[in-house]
Structures are given as C-alpha cells and as structure tokens.
XYZ file of C-alpha atoms in Angstrom:
732
model
C 56.163 -3.409 -51.105
C 53.133 -4.855 -52.935
C 51.218 -2.656 -55.351
C 47.892 -3.201 -53.579
C 46.683 -4.094 -50.100
C 43.154 -5.497 -50.210
C 41.293 -5.404 -46.880
C 38.304 -7.759 -46.579
C 36.142 -7.580 -43.397
C 34.337 -10.873 -42.907
C 31.879 -10.543 -40.021
C 28.683 -12.473 -40.722
C 29.592 -13.533 -44.274
C 31.536 -16.765 -43.757
C 29.268 -18.608 -46.180
C 30.022 -16.173 -49.026
C 33.587 -15.248 -48.078
C 35.268 -17.850 -50.342
C 33.871 -16.205 -53.471
C 35.346 -12.863 -52.384
C 38.774 -14.334 -51.620
C 38.752 -16.439 -54.797
C 37.970 -13.358 -56.882
C 41.119 -11.667 -55.547
C 43.460 -14.655 -55.766
C 42.315 -15.411 -59.320
C 43.357 -11.956 -60.584
C 45.830 -11.946 -63.457
C 47.765 -9.143 -61.689
C 49.386 -10.796 -58.680
C 51.341 -8.037 -56.901
C 49.094 -7.643 -53.868
C 48.546 -8.672 -50.274
C 45.132 -9.926 -49.188
C 44.139 -9.019 -45.615
C 40.975 -10.795 -44.417
C 39.758 -9.361 -41.108
C 38.163 -12.032 -38.892
C 36.293 -11.664 -35.603
C 38.564 -14.055 -33.710
C 40.859 -17.038 -34.418
C 37.972 -19.454 -33.782
C 35.272 -17.574 -35.728
C 33.484 -19.115 -38.740
C 35.324 -16.811 -41.126
C 38.690 -17.649 -39.540
C 38.125 -21.302 -40.410
C 37.597 -20.324 -44.040
C 40.569 -17.949 -44.134
C 42.979 -20.422 -42.505
C 42.838 -22.709 -45.519
C 43.602 -19.839 -47.885
C 46.515 -18.640 -45.740
C 48.045 -22.110 -45.805
C 47.861 -22.257 -49.599
C 48.901 -18.692 -50.491
C 51.483 -16.574 -48.662
C 49.811 -13.378 -49.911
C 46.897 -14.018 -47.534
C 47.666 -12.436 -44.139
C 44.635 -12.550 -41.834
C 44.189 -10.190 -38.895
C 41.545 -10.038 -36.175
C 39.138 -7.378 -34.978
C 36.342 -8.010 -32.439
C 32.738 -7.776 -33.661
C 32.176 -4.960 -31.148
C 34.526 -2.777 -33.207
C 32.112 -2.995 -36.134
C 32.888 -2.524 -39.800
C 34.903 0.626 -39.128
C 37.100 -1.156 -36.590
C 37.674 -4.097 -38.937
C 38.702 -1.845 -41.809
C 40.966 0.257 -39.594
C 42.649 -2.890 -38.286
C 43.268 -4.042 -41.833
C 44.504 -0.593 -42.825
C 47.045 -0.535 -39.989
C 48.380 -3.891 -41.162
C 48.637 -2.869 -44.814
C 52.028 -2.273 -46.447
C 50.948 -1.878 -50.083
C 51.200 1.275 -52.134
C 47.434 1.557 -52.577
C 44.644 0.189 -50.386
C 41.346 -1.282 -51.522
C 38.445 -2.275 -49.296
C 36.289 -5.203 -50.364
C 33.292 -6.431 -48.372
C 33.329 -10.147 -47.629
C 30.321 -10.852 -49.830
C 31.529 -8.831 -52.843
C 33.932 -9.800 -55.624
C 36.562 -8.200 -57.823
C 35.680 -8.650 -61.479
C 38.246 -10.540 -63.594
C 41.104 -8.248 -64.636
C 40.217 -5.625 -62.019
C 43.685 -5.234 -60.500
C 45.369 -5.143 -63.895
C 42.996 -2.353 -64.933
C 43.701 -0.408 -61.732
C 47.454 -0.831 -62.152
C 47.293 0.368 -65.743
C 45.165 3.381 -64.820
C 47.477 4.350 -61.968
C 50.420 4.030 -64.323
C 48.727 6.423 -66.726
C 47.653 9.103 -64.221
C 50.395 8.730 -61.599
C 50.042 7.905 -57.939
C 46.953 9.985 -57.239
C 45.541 10.230 -53.721
C 42.297 8.533 -54.741
C 41.336 6.547 -57.817
C 37.544 6.286 -58.020
C 36.008 3.494 -60.082
C 32.627 2.068 -60.976
C 30.884 -0.827 -59.268
C 27.979 -3.043 -60.164
C 25.118 -3.747 -57.782
C 23.773 -7.209 -58.542
C 20.354 -8.312 -57.211
C 20.779 -11.381 -55.046
C 18.021 -13.307 -56.843
C 17.029 -11.884 -60.210
C 16.890 -8.553 -61.966
C 19.211 -6.313 -63.937
C 22.467 -5.104 -62.318
C 22.878 -1.358 -61.834
C 25.945 0.866 -61.873
C 25.212 3.822 -59.570
C 28.765 5.190 -59.753
C 28.687 5.610 -63.527
C 26.710 8.921 -63.535
C 29.039 10.436 -60.931
C 32.155 9.505 -62.872
C 30.794 10.143 -66.370
C 31.929 13.759 -66.592
C 35.302 13.442 -64.895
C 38.472 14.566 -66.748
C 40.573 12.028 -68.635
C 43.698 12.405 -66.494
C 44.415 13.328 -62.892
C 42.509 16.342 -61.580
C 41.809 18.321 -58.435
C 38.470 17.662 -56.667
C 37.453 21.260 -57.319
C 37.025 20.474 -61.011
C 34.225 17.967 -60.248
C 32.232 19.437 -57.327
C 29.622 16.664 -57.379
C 32.271 14.027 -56.695
C 32.011 14.594 -52.941
C 32.911 11.069 -51.792
C 29.815 10.670 -49.603
C 27.716 9.071 -52.358
C 30.191 6.266 -53.060
C 30.962 3.268 -50.834
C 34.507 2.805 -49.561
C 34.972 -0.162 -51.907
C 34.461 2.010 -54.986
C 37.934 3.560 -54.834
C 41.626 2.782 -54.370
C 43.467 4.972 -51.866
C 47.170 5.854 -51.762
C 48.264 4.490 -48.405
C 50.782 7.300 -47.836
C 48.007 9.865 -48.329
C 45.785 8.174 -45.726
C 48.674 7.912 -43.260
C 49.840 11.490 -43.756
C 46.409 12.918 -42.936
C 45.514 10.360 -40.253
C 42.447 9.282 -42.208
C 40.537 6.323 -40.793
C 36.978 5.085 -40.728
C 34.977 7.057 -38.137
C 32.204 5.832 -35.854
C 30.386 2.520 -35.935
C 27.610 3.005 -38.511
C 27.427 4.939 -41.797
C 31.197 4.950 -41.717
C 31.454 5.049 -45.529
C 29.716 8.432 -45.516
C 32.171 9.899 -43.047
C 35.265 8.299 -44.552
C 34.349 9.153 -48.134
C 33.652 12.767 -47.252
C 36.845 13.253 -45.220
C 38.972 11.648 -47.931
C 37.511 13.878 -50.652
C 38.081 16.984 -48.524
C 41.778 16.182 -48.065
C 42.605 14.806 -51.508
C 44.573 17.039 -53.875
C 44.909 14.790 -56.939
C 42.272 12.246 -57.881
C 41.386 10.270 -60.972
C 38.615 8.023 -62.227
C 38.480 4.652 -63.923
C 35.213 4.444 -65.849
C 34.972 0.673 -65.641
C 33.411 -1.777 -63.184
C 35.962 -3.097 -60.683
C 33.764 -4.477 -57.882
C 30.595 -6.531 -58.194
C 28.465 -5.918 -55.113
C 25.966 -8.692 -54.374
C 22.913 -7.134 -52.759
C 21.773 -9.094 -49.714
C 18.248 -10.436 -49.689
C 17.693 -8.889 -46.262
C 18.968 -5.572 -47.566
C 21.618 -3.280 -46.185
C 22.099 -3.780 -42.443
C 22.177 -0.015 -42.025
C 18.560 0.160 -43.162
C 17.303 -2.068 -40.361
C 15.332 -0.349 -37.578
C 17.296 0.955 -34.617
C 18.920 3.818 -32.774
C 22.028 3.537 -34.966
C 20.388 5.855 -37.512
C 21.310 8.767 -35.267
C 24.913 8.099 -36.285
C 24.072 9.243 -39.814
C 23.718 12.695 -38.289
C 27.056 12.255 -36.494
C 28.782 11.497 -39.791
C 26.972 14.373 -41.503
C 28.075 16.815 -38.813
C 31.642 15.469 -38.879
C 32.027 15.983 -42.623
C 30.347 19.401 -42.736
C 32.329 20.654 -39.734
C 35.585 19.607 -41.401
C 34.463 21.221 -44.672
C 33.865 24.553 -42.910
C 37.179 24.316 -41.046
C 39.006 23.788 -44.338
C 37.162 26.691 -45.958
C 35.567 24.575 -48.664
C 34.434 26.801 -51.554
C 30.705 27.296 -51.967
C 30.587 25.477 -55.304
C 31.890 22.338 -53.561
C 29.976 22.822 -50.317
C 26.565 22.961 -52.004
C 26.662 19.481 -53.604
C 28.238 18.040 -50.452
C 25.428 19.507 -48.335
C 22.735 18.328 -50.743
C 24.033 14.750 -50.972
C 24.370 14.422 -47.198
C 20.868 15.686 -46.525
C 19.377 13.532 -49.273
C 20.442 10.564 -47.128
C 19.202 12.235 -43.938
C 15.757 12.977 -45.397
C 15.468 9.459 -46.766
C 15.954 8.123 -43.248
C 13.660 10.692 -41.624
C 10.886 9.794 -44.064
C 11.264 6.041 -43.593
C 9.078 4.953 -40.663
C 10.577 1.482 -40.274
C 14.139 2.758 -39.848
C 13.222 4.913 -36.859
C 10.786 2.955 -34.687
C 11.414 5.479 -31.901
C 13.004 8.905 -31.610
C 11.826 10.198 -34.987
C 11.006 13.631 -33.578
C 14.447 13.931 -31.943
C 16.143 12.818 -35.171
C 14.162 15.376 -37.160
C 14.859 18.153 -34.648
C 18.624 17.544 -34.695
C 18.666 17.154 -38.477
C 16.867 20.489 -38.814
C 19.395 22.196 -36.554
C 22.283 20.823 -38.621
C 20.502 21.861 -41.809
C 20.131 25.446 -40.658
C 23.675 25.599 -39.234
C 25.486 24.349 -42.347
C 23.148 25.440 -45.167
C 25.323 27.229 -47.748
C 24.603 30.819 -48.575
C 22.049 31.226 -51.383
C 21.320 27.487 -51.342
C 18.245 26.621 -53.415
C 16.431 23.377 -52.441
C 15.627 20.938 -55.252
C 12.174 20.864 -56.822
C 9.293 18.474 -56.301
C 8.516 16.436 -53.216
C 12.162 16.382 -52.097
C 12.203 20.173 -52.132
C 9.109 20.227 -49.890
C 10.906 17.967 -47.436
C 13.936 20.309 -47.477
C 11.742 23.274 -46.591
C 9.931 21.428 -43.812
C 13.264 20.324 -42.346
C 14.627 23.862 -42.489
C 11.504 25.155 -40.765
C 11.539 22.426 -38.125
C 7.965 21.465 -39.045
C 7.919 17.910 -37.812
C 4.121 17.717 -37.612
C 3.756 18.640 -41.277
C 6.574 16.296 -42.285
C 4.929 13.445 -40.367
C 1.555 14.145 -41.948
C 3.158 13.933 -45.383
C 4.067 10.297 -44.719
C 1.110 9.221 -42.543
C -1.046 7.675 -45.274
C 1.730 5.411 -46.538
C 2.623 4.333 -43.002
C -0.952 3.335 -42.235
C -1.270 1.345 -45.445
C 2.013 -0.487 -44.848
C 1.118 -1.284 -41.242
C -2.289 -2.655 -42.211
C -0.777 -4.902 -44.883
C 1.893 -6.236 -42.520
C -0.590 -7.184 -39.808
C -3.150 -8.821 -42.098
C -3.513 -12.486 -41.057
C -4.079 -15.023 -43.811
C -5.368 -18.339 -42.413
C -8.256 -19.904 -44.317
C -11.827 -19.601 -43.122
C -13.569 -16.421 -42.012
C -14.099 -17.419 -38.381
C -10.515 -18.672 -38.108
C -9.192 -15.403 -39.532
C -11.269 -13.393 -37.095
C -10.153 -15.463 -34.097
C -6.511 -15.283 -35.126
C -6.752 -11.544 -35.735
C -8.317 -11.108 -32.293
C -5.496 -13.139 -30.727
C -2.894 -10.946 -32.407
C -4.376 -7.911 -30.663
C -3.874 -9.484 -27.246
C -0.550 -9.148 -25.402
C 2.067 -11.831 -25.936
C 2.067 -14.569 -23.316
C 5.616 -14.224 -21.984
C 5.568 -17.780 -20.601
C 4.137 -19.614 -23.610
C 6.332 -21.746 -25.893
C 4.995 -23.432 -29.030
C 6.922 -26.337 -30.567
C 6.546 -28.182 -33.865
C 8.632 -30.865 -35.616
C 8.528 -32.091 -39.215
C 5.344 -30.154 -40.076
C 3.452 -31.742 -37.189
C 4.525 -35.367 -37.645
C 4.909 -35.843 -33.912
C 6.930 -35.296 -30.752
C 10.438 -35.606 -32.164
C 13.821 -34.178 -33.092
C 15.369 -30.974 -31.738
C 12.072 -29.380 -30.646
C 11.277 -32.408 -28.456
C 14.762 -32.378 -26.900
C 14.501 -28.648 -26.174
C 11.026 -29.146 -24.745
C 12.298 -31.843 -22.368
C 15.185 -29.700 -21.151
C 12.923 -26.653 -20.756
C 10.673 -28.629 -18.384
C 13.762 -29.181 -16.251
C 15.405 -25.737 -16.404
C 12.373 -23.495 -16.995
C 9.359 -25.179 -15.348
C 7.472 -21.869 -15.261
C 7.039 -21.984 -19.044
C 3.896 -23.466 -20.578
C 4.781 -25.634 -23.572
C 2.421 -26.690 -26.355
C 3.438 -29.152 -29.100
C 1.710 -28.830 -32.480
C 0.827 -32.105 -34.233
C -1.307 -33.390 -37.078
C -4.406 -35.408 -36.054
C -2.794 -38.741 -36.955
C 0.298 -37.951 -34.837
C -1.478 -37.335 -31.539
C -0.527 -40.810 -30.283
C 3.175 -39.943 -30.620
C 2.908 -37.231 -27.962
C 3.781 -38.375 -24.420
C 0.804 -38.379 -22.077
C 2.153 -35.547 -19.922
C 2.870 -33.171 -22.840
C 0.263 -30.569 -23.815
C -0.488 -30.493 -27.530
C -2.713 -28.768 -30.078
C -3.921 -30.280 -33.333
C -2.818 -28.271 -36.361
C -5.679 -26.187 -37.755
C -7.728 -26.327 -34.563
C -8.969 -23.315 -32.627
C -6.358 -23.922 -29.912
C -3.646 -24.101 -32.575
C -4.353 -20.571 -33.803
C -4.811 -19.260 -30.271
C -1.388 -20.372 -29.063
C 0.318 -19.269 -32.279
C -1.161 -15.796 -31.880
C -0.038 -15.370 -28.259
C 3.199 -17.359 -27.862
C 6.354 -15.456 -26.973
C 8.574 -18.328 -28.184
C 8.067 -20.458 -31.315
C 10.393 -23.417 -31.954
C 10.390 -25.449 -35.163
C 12.742 -27.742 -37.083
C 10.998 -26.910 -40.382
C 8.726 -23.865 -40.725
C 5.397 -22.646 -39.436
C 2.510 -22.070 -41.843
C 2.735 -19.078 -44.172
C -0.259 -17.527 -42.399
C 1.624 -17.188 -39.101
C 2.450 -13.549 -38.373
C 5.789 -12.641 -36.783
C 4.757 -10.423 -33.885
C 6.990 -7.753 -32.447
C 8.607 -9.184 -29.320
C 8.100 -12.829 -30.264
C 11.141 -15.095 -30.654
C 11.334 -17.661 -33.457
C 13.961 -20.407 -33.164
C 14.746 -22.516 -36.245
C 16.480 -25.690 -35.041
C 16.983 -27.390 -38.456
C 16.908 -31.192 -38.634
C 20.211 -32.216 -40.144
C 23.573 -31.204 -41.547
C 23.354 -30.249 -45.229
C 25.067 -32.461 -47.767
C 22.417 -31.773 -50.403
C 21.590 -28.252 -51.562
C 18.954 -26.516 -49.471
C 16.796 -23.395 -49.493
C 17.685 -20.762 -52.069
C 20.573 -22.904 -53.301
C 18.040 -25.335 -54.794
C 16.896 -22.812 -57.377
C 19.323 -23.954 -60.081
C 18.297 -27.611 -59.799
C 15.014 -27.903 -61.739
C 13.724 -31.167 -60.270
C 14.023 -30.132 -56.649
C 13.127 -26.487 -57.381
C 9.817 -27.618 -58.835
C 9.077 -29.635 -55.706
C 10.091 -26.786 -53.381
C 7.471 -24.385 -54.671
C 7.670 -20.625 -54.231
C 11.093 -19.433 -53.133
C 9.518 -16.075 -52.327
C 7.289 -17.750 -49.742
C 10.198 -19.831 -48.455
C 12.292 -16.742 -47.802
C 9.348 -14.912 -46.264
C 9.281 -17.737 -43.708
C 13.024 -17.320 -43.163
C 12.417 -13.662 -42.347
C 10.514 -14.733 -39.229
C 13.552 -16.446 -37.707
C 15.376 -14.778 -34.847
C 17.814 -17.650 -34.265
C 19.096 -20.498 -36.427
C 20.758 -23.513 -34.809
C 23.810 -25.309 -36.219
C 25.809 -28.336 -35.116
C 29.039 -27.625 -37.013
C 30.847 -24.823 -38.804
C 30.010 -26.351 -42.200
C 26.306 -25.918 -41.430
C 26.862 -22.352 -40.262
C 28.343 -21.438 -43.618
C 25.888 -23.376 -45.786
C 22.759 -22.157 -43.964
C 24.002 -18.597 -44.417
C 23.841 -19.064 -48.183
C 20.750 -21.257 -48.313
C 18.617 -19.157 -45.959
C 19.823 -15.535 -46.201
C 18.248 -13.425 -43.487
C 18.867 -11.196 -40.496
C 18.690 -13.951 -37.857
C 21.475 -14.841 -35.418
C 23.296 -18.160 -35.762
C 23.685 -20.252 -32.607
C 26.602 -22.699 -32.838
C 25.283 -24.756 -29.935
C 24.881 -28.232 -31.449
C 21.694 -30.205 -32.032
C 19.736 -30.962 -28.835
C 18.448 -34.218 -30.295
C 22.050 -35.471 -30.393
C 22.615 -34.937 -26.655
C 21.476 -38.500 -26.025
C 24.468 -39.847 -27.931
C 26.623 -38.676 -25.025
C 24.221 -39.143 -22.119
C 22.796 -42.614 -22.846
C 24.107 -45.571 -20.839
C 24.694 -49.214 -21.747
C 21.355 -49.983 -20.094
C 19.625 -47.463 -22.362
C 21.180 -49.094 -25.420
C 20.104 -52.567 -24.263
C 16.555 -51.340 -23.585
C 16.174 -49.822 -27.042
C 17.530 -52.911 -28.769
C 15.019 -55.025 -26.896
C 12.167 -52.680 -27.869
C 13.165 -52.919 -31.516
C 13.477 -56.687 -31.425
C 17.236 -56.999 -31.994
C 18.271 -60.541 -30.979
C 20.888 -60.845 -28.248
C 24.416 -61.173 -29.563
C 23.583 -60.001 -33.092
C 25.274 -57.034 -34.727
C 22.621 -54.543 -35.816
C 23.290 -52.672 -39.068
C 21.122 -49.596 -39.556
C 20.291 -49.109 -43.241
C 18.993 -45.547 -43.736
C 18.750 -44.412 -47.380
C 17.674 -40.876 -48.184
C 14.898 -39.523 -50.390
C 15.436 -39.248 -54.157
C 13.772 -36.171 -55.638
C 13.746 -37.787 -59.072
C 12.061 -41.013 -57.873
C 8.478 -41.803 -56.937
C 7.877 -43.922 -53.863
C 10.387 -45.783 -51.749
C 12.935 -47.962 -53.543
C 15.783 -49.050 -51.245
C 18.277 -49.572 -54.065
C 19.529 -52.675 -52.295
C 18.053 -56.141 -51.995
C 18.284 -56.488 -48.233
C 17.422 -60.182 -48.202
C 20.276 -60.964 -50.589
C 22.563 -58.667 -48.627
C 21.803 -60.458 -45.345
C 22.411 -63.811 -47.008
C 25.761 -62.590 -48.354
C 27.201 -61.243 -45.081
C 26.310 -64.095 -42.726
C 23.889 -64.683 -39.899
C 25.745 -62.686 -37.251
C 24.009 -59.544 -38.550
C 20.483 -58.148 -38.605
C 19.437 -55.073 -40.576
C 17.373 -52.218 -39.152
C 15.619 -50.603 -42.120
C 14.746 -46.938 -41.651
C 13.318 -45.348 -44.781
C 13.145 -41.563 -45.155
C 10.232 -40.123 -43.159
C 8.508 -39.181 -46.428
C 7.808 -42.919 -46.787
C 6.569 -43.680 -43.295
C 3.268 -45.378 -44.158
C 2.980 -47.359 -40.952
C 3.300 -50.709 -42.742
C 6.238 -53.022 -42.143
C 8.608 -53.719 -45.017
C 10.738 -56.181 -43.085
C 10.765 -59.812 -42.153
C 13.256 -62.361 -40.882
C 16.596 -60.650 -40.288
C 15.247 -57.347 -41.571
C 13.565 -55.218 -38.907
C 11.619 -52.234 -40.283
C 12.061 -49.327 -37.858
C 10.800 -46.581 -40.203
C 7.779 -45.943 -38.022
C 9.702 -45.782 -34.750
C 9.235 -42.342 -33.211
C 12.871 -41.640 -32.394
C 15.698 -41.847 -34.922
C 18.059 -41.276 -31.994
C 16.893 -44.529 -30.364
C 17.416 -46.394 -33.616
C 20.955 -45.027 -33.907
C 21.746 -46.024 -30.323
C 20.642 -49.568 -31.090
C 22.789 -49.896 -34.214
C 26.369 -51.161 -34.146
C 27.058 -49.617 -37.547
C 25.333 -47.427 -40.115
C 24.862 -48.037 -43.822
C 23.558 -45.010 -45.689
C 23.837 -43.319 -49.023
C 23.562 -39.533 -48.757
C 21.289 -39.146 -45.737
C 22.152 -36.510 -43.149
C 21.773 -39.208 -40.509
C 25.470 -39.953 -41.065
C 26.432 -36.623 -39.466
C 24.394 -37.365 -36.348
C 25.466 -41.016 -36.128
C 29.131 -39.969 -36.315
C 28.757 -38.620 -32.781
C 28.567 -42.248 -31.587
C 31.999 -42.954 -33.113
C 30.737 -46.220 -34.575
C 31.457 -47.511 -38.101
C 29.700 -45.924 -41.070
C 29.629 -47.364 -44.582
C 28.463 -45.285 -47.551
C 26.553 -47.174 -50.231
C 26.816 -44.811 -53.215
C 25.356 -46.712 -56.138
C 24.024 -43.560 -57.880
C 26.248 -40.760 -56.585
C 26.743 -39.076 -59.959
C 22.999 -38.959 -60.633
C 22.189 -37.711 -57.144
C 24.880 -35.036 -57.302
C 23.668 -33.712 -60.650
C 19.939 -33.827 -59.902
C 19.906 -32.780 -56.240
C 23.099 -30.753 -55.915
C 25.566 -31.162 -53.040
C 27.758 -28.900 -50.938
C 30.837 -31.137 -50.945
C 32.096 -34.320 -52.576
C 31.187 -37.131 -50.211
C 33.372 -39.517 -52.173
C 36.390 -37.367 -51.334
C 35.554 -37.009 -47.622
C 33.480 -40.022 -46.540
C 32.851 -41.032 -42.904
C 34.090 -44.561 -43.612
C 34.398 -47.143 -46.356
C 32.514 -46.527 -49.627
C 30.809 -49.246 -51.712
C 29.382 -48.643 -55.189
C 27.700 -52.028 -55.836
C 25.845 -54.602 -53.700
C 28.793 -56.963 -54.106
C 31.268 -54.367 -52.827
C 28.992 -53.617 -49.876
C 28.732 -57.263 -48.877
C 32.493 -57.693 -49.245
C 33.143 -54.789 -46.889
C 31.299 -56.668 -44.133
C 32.668 -60.112 -44.947
C 36.327 -59.011 -44.849
C 35.977 -56.655 -41.862
C 36.805 -53.510 -43.856
C 33.782 -51.716 -42.394
C 35.599 -51.398 -39.053
C 39.314 -51.548 -39.976
C 42.004 -48.903 -39.365
C 41.339 -47.172 -42.678
C 37.647 -46.808 -41.874
C 38.492 -45.572 -38.383
C 40.812 -42.882 -39.766
C 38.178 -41.664 -42.211
C 35.610 -41.513 -39.430
C 37.959 -39.540 -37.169
C 38.488 -36.883 -39.841
C 34.761 -36.751 -40.519
C 33.967 -36.327 -36.817
C 36.536 -33.549 -36.497
C 34.758 -31.642 -39.246
C 31.112 -32.356 -38.516
C 30.777 -33.144 -34.789
C 32.093 -29.802 -33.577
C 29.302 -28.613 -31.286
C 27.389 -31.772 -30.294
C 28.594 -32.694 -26.804
C 25.532 -33.630 -24.746
C 24.708 -30.093 -23.566
C 23.181 -28.514 -26.664
C 19.641 -28.458 -25.253
C 20.830 -26.701 -22.112
C 22.616 -24.049 -24.158
C 19.503 -23.407 -26.239
C 17.159 -23.198 -23.251
C 19.425 -20.815 -21.361
C 20.129 -18.554 -24.321
C 16.699 -18.475 -26.015
C 14.003 -19.356 -23.490
C 15.650 -18.006 -20.338
C 17.315 -15.184 -22.297
C 20.604 -15.519 -20.448
C 23.614 -13.680 -21.936
C 25.878 -15.650 -24.331
C 28.759 -15.680 -21.856
C 26.702 -17.630 -19.320
C 25.985 -20.467 -21.751
C 28.029 -23.640 -21.048
C 30.983 -23.903 -23.452
C 31.285 -26.780 -25.896
C 33.277 -29.732 -24.569
C 36.270 -30.520 -26.825
C 35.758 -33.543 -29.067
C 38.639 -35.471 -27.499
C 37.049 -35.199 -24.044
C 33.600 -36.491 -25.004
C 32.528 -40.066 -24.260
C 29.823 -41.385 -26.629
C 27.236 -43.906 -25.540
C 28.612 -47.481 -25.633
C 27.772 -49.840 -28.477
C 26.147 -53.170 -27.721
C 28.564 -55.515 -29.499
C 31.573 -53.403 -30.526
C 34.573 -52.103 -28.634
C 35.310 -48.543 -29.720
C 38.826 -47.779 -30.907
C-alpha cells in the first residue's frame, strides 16, 4: 500500500495539467500513487495523462464525466485510492519540492492522525506577492497531535480540500465524500472537521495554488450560489446532530456566514434571485445562531444584524451606490470622437438584433480565413441571418460583390457592432467594443501555435514590446464566448496563452474545409489563375515573420535556388501578410502570390510546401503533400520568439539548414521519399485531428443556430478523409 494517494481532477485545465503532474512525479519521496481524473478517454486531459501513464506505473488515471463536477471527480478518485493518506490537488496547482517528504516526516512524528492540515501559497497568475491564507489559522495549533476542540477556529470550512492530507481509513469509516456540485470544499471540510478525533498541522507550504486570471469559477454569476446555502445547512445540521459544543459552534457559524454574506453583498454573483437567497440565508441564520452569539463589529456586524432581521431592503440599499458606479463604468463606451461615442452609446441601448452576424478577419484586411468560410456556410445553412463583413477602406475590393460589408470606423461599423447578436473574428475587435449581455463572441484563431502567443509572450522582451499592453489583450479575451481549435495541441496551448472563461470548440478550422472538398478541376483552375505553367511542379515558399527583423527578407535567394533544382519547378512566393504591399517580388520562375486573397487557394495549387516556422505548415499538412522545413535560424528564432515544441524533433518532413541542403533535398528526391512521408504521417496524426471538411458546418450549427453539441456532425477519422488531389504528384 503506497503512503499517499494523490487525486488530481483535470476538467478544463489540460494546458496546465503537465505542471501539476510533473510537480508530483518530481518529488524526492516516491511512495505514492498519482490518480488523474479525466472527463473521458478522448478528452484533452486524457491525451496529456496517457503519456505520463506510459512512462510511470504510479500514474493510474480514472474517468468521471464533466456533469459530475469537481465533487464527482474527487469522489471517483477517492474510491480508486489505495494509499494510507489521500491528498487532493487541483489540475492547475503544484506540490512544492520536498512536499511529500515533509508530510511523511510530519506524519511519522505525530502518528497517523485523521487529518493533517498544512499551509498553501496563493500565487497571482501574472504579478504580485504570493499570500498564505492558511498560516494564520494554523499559527496557534499545538506542536503534536490534538483534538479539534483545542483549536475551535480550525473548523475546516475556511480551508480548501487541497490544504490537508486525510487518512483514507478515517474517510471510509465515516463515509465521508464530497457533497453537492458547487462549494463542495466548504461542505467536505466542515464534515471532516466534525468527525475527526486526532488532527495535526504542518506549518509549511505544501501546495502552490496558481490563481486563475478569470478568478474562481465559483465566483462567476449564476444560480449555483444557492448551493453555498445547501453546504452551510448541511454542515450546521450535522454539527447540531453531533452536539457540537458552543465554543466550536460559534466560529463554525461565523466562518460559514462570512462566506454567505460575501455572496449576498456581491451583485455580480447573483444576477437574479438575490431576495430569495437573502431570505433563505436569514432563515438559516436565525435557526442555527448559537446562544449568546455576538456579531462582529464594523460593517460586517451591520450586515449580520440585517440578515438576522430579514431586512433585505436595507441590505440592498447599503450596496446600491457601489452597484450603480460599477454598472456605469462597465457600460461606458470608448470609441474616439464625441458623435461616434454618442451614436455607439445609443446603439447599445437598443435591443440586440438576434439575426445579425458581424465578421472580421485579420483586423479588417479583407474577406478571408475562418470568418469568410463560416460566413459562406451560414448563407447556406442559416439564410435568415444578416451578415456584415468589416473591412478597412483599402480592402473593400476583396469583398465579393454579393457580401454586405462595413468600413471600419464608419457610422455603419459602430451601428452593427452595437446591435449584433453574433460577432466572429480571427483576431480581436477594437478595445472600444463592449461585450453586451446576450451577445455571442466567437474567436476562430488563424493558425496552430508553434510560436508563443498571448500571455505566454510576456517573458520574451522583443515580442512583448511589440504586443503592447497585456492587460488590454486579456480584456479582449474576456469578451470571447467560444474559442475554435483544429487540434488538441492548440486546445492546450490556447488555454495557457489566452486564459479566460470561454468554451473551447474542437471543431477544426473552417478555412481548411476546402482541402477536403476541392476537386481536381478546382486545383487546375487555381493554378491557371496564379500563372503556374502546365506540367511544372509548384513549390510554395512561405516564410514567417521575424519579430527581430525589419521588413521582409526571405532568407533564401530564390533565383539561385531555382537554378540549383532544375527547370521542372516553379516557386510560389507567399510572404507573411505583414509584408503584403501589393507589389510583385517575383519574376521568371518565381511567382509572387503574397497579395492573393486566399492562402487556401495558394496551398491547393502547390505540389509541395517550403516553410520555416510558419503556421501554414499545419494547414497544408491536411493536403498530405510534401513539406520541407528550411530552418536556417532556428536557434535564434526559438530564443527570441519562443516556441511551444521543438520543430526539429517533430518536423512535418525533411529539414534543411542551408540553401545547399535545401537544393539537395529537391535534386535527390528526398523531399518526397519514404522518410519524409513517415514524418508527415506522424505530424498529421498530431496536428490534423479535427479538420475534415465539415468544420464550418459544425461552427454554424453550434454557434449561429445554437444547436446542442450532440447534434453537431462528428469529426471524420483521419484515415477516412480524402484530401484534394495534387496537380503533378501521386499521393502515397
């Protein structure tokens, strides 16, 4: 039997789960079992956990459906545990180095107590000093084991479940499990403390809790706050049944109602039903108030007295001024120009237009990418919706003639932004755009992340300086309701880069649908439009942007490259869209397609891709055509820009580090040999998970038509997909 069983629920934290698991497996004390609790065998977290289970036999994953909540996940892990003591660790928290050794030593000194409480550190997600809220509660505890009656203020309800180790036999003997769905730590901690006979404390930090940027999920608005009263009633009822002495009942009562009053006084937590919450809380207060109980002083004492008296009107008046000020600040529009502000403010007072969808791509660069693909599918599946595409003045010509558009900054632009029910973007809307209640913001993204993105850029000075205010960036993230991903890697990386309360949709990228729906005729048409000569192999050269460089420098002499590989090839040059100046950089066998509206068309036309670190490789892999990585400055790029994985270790095909190596790869046929094919197959398995030709349909049905998730078409397995045919190559 292992000394410890460590239960780690993982719902919604797949991107941060590795740091939690690593913190356990790196402990110097190794006598433990690690029980990650995943939603299902095919969930994002299960993918992460599977690798750990293969490498370490101490990792024994179990599954609990998301509908069971945190309590269900912990109870599932608890039932599977066989260790002497059980610890609960949230999937985005970590054990500090030496934690298990310290716990083992303390248990050896005090004996196998029912509960060993310990300190934890709350670490701000961005910046600020860590705090240790458990330290004051444990400061006055006896040196050895003691009965809970000796420390009445150690009630259990003020500490999270992951701030203690529990003797498994004690939990089993008393049938102790996590109650309810929400605020389960309050109920569990209180019930455990009521039943425990011998406890002890370790006055040292064991768990480092990383505060989420979006805050505690329990603090979000919703009806679930009524469950705080359920947990309060459960604990107080059990305390009365057990005849808890008055000196222990008073601090238990006070700590429970401190949490209740905090919720009752917080307008955003209870958008509806505040009076009913207050009425029930008052009834519980009067029913369980200990004899001779004296409320605390100050403002909190006033709230106690109003709750005891059932004076909801007075309690509400106490908070009214702050509510009005907060509401006014939240609704204040910020576009420039007095008349524009007034018009936008007037539009925000009008009802949402339930049938209006606003799209934007690449900050208004034109009709492109995922928003354009969703727009096209919405016209087919949801013709009742009015769609407006937002574009800059110089991009108006890119919009098809039958697509309604609005120029960014115009009067129409602000009108539709104020009234639209649905807002779809592959970047972000202007900071001045207000997220209205009832509106739906869909972030589609525009690539799979190899380079560091969002908040993860903060530690890379060059790119951080170019990004600007991370506070403003994350304020924009807070407007998202949905975030789209095309593979599990993206799901996990976006979770870290853009922390927020939005829902992730693993539906694939709509712009990539064409890679499975295009025909040979479509490929031939695009090649003709681009000027690819008949019979020539077209190599798409698509280098990415360098944050440390100014202007476009291809890093490869394309004329010399063409001369070196022979005249059977032409090169399609597509520079990063930052460098689309409208002027051709080609000539002869080099065809500049940077200004072509659709990168998907360009990929269809190409028989192979040459890129460095551009995310186009992830999209092009759907075509199952050769990819060659030209990595002449990988070390510099990795250090300056930051990356999420080592591309040199997991490339989509052959890798060349010099112009000579690149030319040789094409002269000797290595670009399309068996080795390259095997690398591409592994790459596709990892990064082409959800792109199958039906991504746009899934998005339209789920987001714009608001159909339930179970009605959305499932993803077609990779082995059953048939990519669009290449012009001159026969696919393996």
